[in-house]
């Protein structure tokens, strides 16, 4: 059973390689995009060159002011500027198409992969963190690719082109400019590291703050019944203050590193003029060329100012990309057998556990050597104390997890060989917390059978003895259940989950404490209804309440990960041992008065 | 409301947006001043840079190249000017960014404090009407949106000032060249306005789709187990893919607009420089301008071209800001309150006397849950509240704790209407253990004491009664173990037991338990009940229950049916005379042929 990978072990190059292979759209037409980028960047030196040419050849040329030359140069420059703009447009829009398409694909793949992971891996993750991997982490990558990445590429290109042009004019002045900017380039890494740390702290503080802010909302009732409004507010205020502090210190770093670019530019301009004049005395350079340098220096400022920001964004985007890829790199243990898989023959299913062991990762074994058969069409109850392994048994049976060793068979076929489609259609588990989607009651029940009509659902409710309850709801089947079904009571949510499973008409129904929050009378009524509905099918029921065991064809008793007893209720009660003890405690409870 | 069809709405957005900005300035005048001063210094010095370059061209560069010599003092002056200006400009940048940042952060903090104070102040009924997700985003994303225009604001103010200075300087340098260069400003502003108008609806949609995408992912991962057991992975992936595709298409649309706008924005000043060069050559030939004038005007154009877009940044954030403000306002302007009185209750160890008379209650959009309900629990008594699923038991407990008020009727404690009690008094005398336990992101101790000064011995005693001492001592750190957000590290039964200990440690005179041991194993529950029976002093207890063991703890049973207490008496009396009650609580037994035969 795998922990979800965070991709931290991937190097930057590996991340990009794997990232590109998952989103082939990113590579499509990259050559052409790069070509347009080159054109677009090269166009940036048009103005400095135009200024120089005008000064040196148009104004101070051998024949004095040369209008024809200036006109020609102006038109050529205008054409170059338009061409540059067109190239920039093509480059940017192509980048957007590639990045958005590639990342939409990546997002969807990662989302699907989360659902293919074993339930255990899903549960160990914080939901919010999992959601952010397919939402904000992907957004971060795409934002970077189209903005940061673009700025980065253009910046480097701009520096290179500016340097080349400078070299053509004067290698000595080029050295002066580079010397003025060198300390800054060297310090970029340092600032980037500090910025990365500062923004990581900001994100951490945001998480803490949001958690505190959720308390008066999610825990509104508790806060009021215990009158701890002041304390709650104090906790929130403290997290807000801590967030503000982290934001301000990150902001100071940004402001400081940003301001350095301008200082270097000032130094460079001064150096260019001073050294330029000196070179001019040696007739190594013209006045126009010196001025062109002043314009070229301004091409350095942008890249340097944006440099730390781009590097920091790159670092964050890479981390986000790693986290998304980490999902895809986590092996989905529950692999669908696919086209080679087996479709189980129609009719009731029998179940066989052969020497099944199960352990949670880095945890002790929770099931050992379980070998049990459940006959097709029988009704079996599974009992045991908390932690005895009965829920694990149910999860292995429905292939929410795979055993560490041994096999689980349905109709003699290893569940790993059965196609997912067949397995999920024929075998249904109703968990204790029947999750509801924020939709109508009808839509939630239909989840069990997509083509069920409202009449089917009403009929199914009638069969389970839930007709009265359904009639009593203000909007009947159109009742909105609210987020996670919170508009309904806990017991009512269980009723919907049960209805959903019933309408799916499985051949093997597994109930895990599915009616624990329903009143006893209704629970028993549902139990009796299921009994007749499941006739000819197999059912496995896990229950605290021993009444279920009493009514079952057979009882399987778990204790510390092993099956310790099995048989009919009547026989087991007399045998002593675990079952008799469980039963006695139940008896004591229900007859207590 | 789409901004591109309703011109009036757009103007209203601009006006409202500017009002929000004004409001922000009033709240943070000092930071705004610092930031704007920084921006002004930055702008002025950027312009001065062009002037220095022009000056250096005319007074140092051109004469030096012409004469082949230069006075050292001139050279030193040039160097000092460039470096000095750069240093001052850096200070300007720091002032602008820090001032703008601190201003924005402080405004956000202040709003968050106000919003959460409202959450704590507003009555439970208000909370019931607002989805959790909405309230969380009001306090977070919406607050952020409101103040989003603040960060780029100083830069924009500085830019406007800089533009004014640049324009004046260009015109002073050379009227004709300056005039030609000026043409670029309206064009750049026009490009910005067009871009904002076309792109802002796209960005608004992106924002909305992004939220939808995140909602789908959240819900889908929350329901992962159900999705897996019913094999609905493909349908879910399709649902997610639909949103992702929509987001992709919008992203590409926004990208294309941006791809068009950016080069135009950049090309305009460049084209203007060419125009200035053309005019400049003609002006210089006719001897009406110097080379330095040409350089100054051209340079001014290149440096002013970029910052103009900062005005666009502010204007572009306004629609989002206005929407955010409207959403936050619905919370801040909410005035509904739960009126409180000033009565206190006697400090005593005796149980409370609880009465309810003629209680009517209905949820909005629902039928009546409670109909003329009467209830009387004498001090020190333990009563079980029994009724079928969805009969209104939980609702009644929230009324008793005054989380909501009845539509009609009154609830009294020791003869005092709970609406007359001073704030905090009810909490001192009564405690509710809800069906679903809520834990804070805090230590075990913090979750039990809730910040009150309660000794560890007391805490352990409560944990022991709630059968929570064993697993708490097994946690790393024991009482100091950090539980994480909503106690996700614990099982449902463990959370319920901590929630119970939290109530018990306060020794309430009235304890209300709402099926609060439903996730606990029967034998553990039996131990809890035994411990409570042994530990209970003289407090009054109301317990919602199905199980006979819990009912057995009670002196008396109140049977809730059809919104009223239709019967009350001892468990045995009710069993004997009330067939509905008997059916409900005896359900397990009557279904059991084996056991009946054994009797």
mmCIF file of C-alpha atoms in Angstrom, chain B residues 353-361 370 373 375 395-421 426 510 512:
data_model
loop_
_atom_site.group_PDB
_atom_site.id
_atom_site.type_symbol
_atom_site.label_atom_id
_atom_site.label_comp_id
_atom_site.label_asym_id
_atom_site.label_seq_id
_atom_site.Cartn_x
_atom_site.Cartn_y
_atom_site.Cartn_z
ATOM 1 C CA UNK B 353 -34.600 23.179 36.842
ATOM 2 C CA UNK B 354 -35.390 23.042 33.119
ATOM 3 C CA UNK B 355 -38.754 23.954 31.673
ATOM 4 C CA UNK B 356 -40.117 24.487 28.190
ATOM 5 C CA UNK B 357 -43.628 25.744 27.547
ATOM 6 C CA UNK B 358 -45.593 25.843 24.306
ATOM 7 C CA UNK B 359 -42.531 25.557 22.070
ATOM 8 C CA UNK B 360 -43.120 25.934 18.356
ATOM 9 C CA UNK B 361 -40.272 25.652 15.931
ATOM 10 C CA UNK B 370 -41.874 21.130 17.249
ATOM 11 C CA UNK B 373 -44.060 21.191 23.098
ATOM 12 C CA UNK B 375 -41.279 19.842 29.041
ATOM 13 C CA UNK B 395 -33.543 20.360 17.262
ATOM 14 C CA UNK B 396 -34.928 20.376 20.792
ATOM 15 C CA UNK B 397 -31.432 20.122 22.298
ATOM 16 C CA UNK B 398 -30.277 23.152 20.284
ATOM 17 C CA UNK B 399 -33.279 25.103 21.579
ATOM 18 C CA UNK B 400 -32.532 24.114 25.174
ATOM 19 C CA UNK B 401 -28.958 25.403 24.790
ATOM 20 C CA UNK B 402 -30.315 28.524 23.092
ATOM 21 C CA UNK B 403 -28.414 27.976 19.885
ATOM 22 C CA UNK B 404 -31.690 28.969 18.271
ATOM 23 C CA UNK B 405 -34.818 30.536 19.747
ATOM 24 C CA UNK B 406 -38.256 28.994 19.376
ATOM 25 C CA UNK B 407 -40.827 30.629 17.099
ATOM 26 C CA UNK B 408 -43.186 30.668 20.056
ATOM 27 C CA UNK B 409 -43.037 29.593 23.680
ATOM 28 C CA UNK B 410 -40.349 29.928 26.301
ATOM 29 C CA UNK B 411 -37.559 27.887 27.814
ATOM 30 C CA UNK B 412 -36.620 28.617 31.408
ATOM 31 C CA UNK B 413 -33.797 27.538 33.650
ATOM 32 C CA UNK B 414 -34.492 27.860 37.360
ATOM 33 C CA UNK B 415 -37.469 29.960 36.356
ATOM 34 C CA UNK B 416 -35.446 32.450 34.269
ATOM 35 C CA UNK B 417 -36.215 32.661 30.574
ATOM 36 C CA UNK B 418 -32.974 31.759 28.771
ATOM 37 C CA UNK B 419 -33.455 34.885 26.640
ATOM 38 C CA UNK B 420 -33.129 36.972 29.807
ATOM 39 C CA UNK B 421 -29.763 35.512 30.769
ATOM 40 C CA UNK B 426 -25.962 29.634 30.179
ATOM 41 C CA UNK B 510 -27.482 20.830 33.208
ATOM 42 C CA UNK B 512 -27.486 17.631 27.493
#
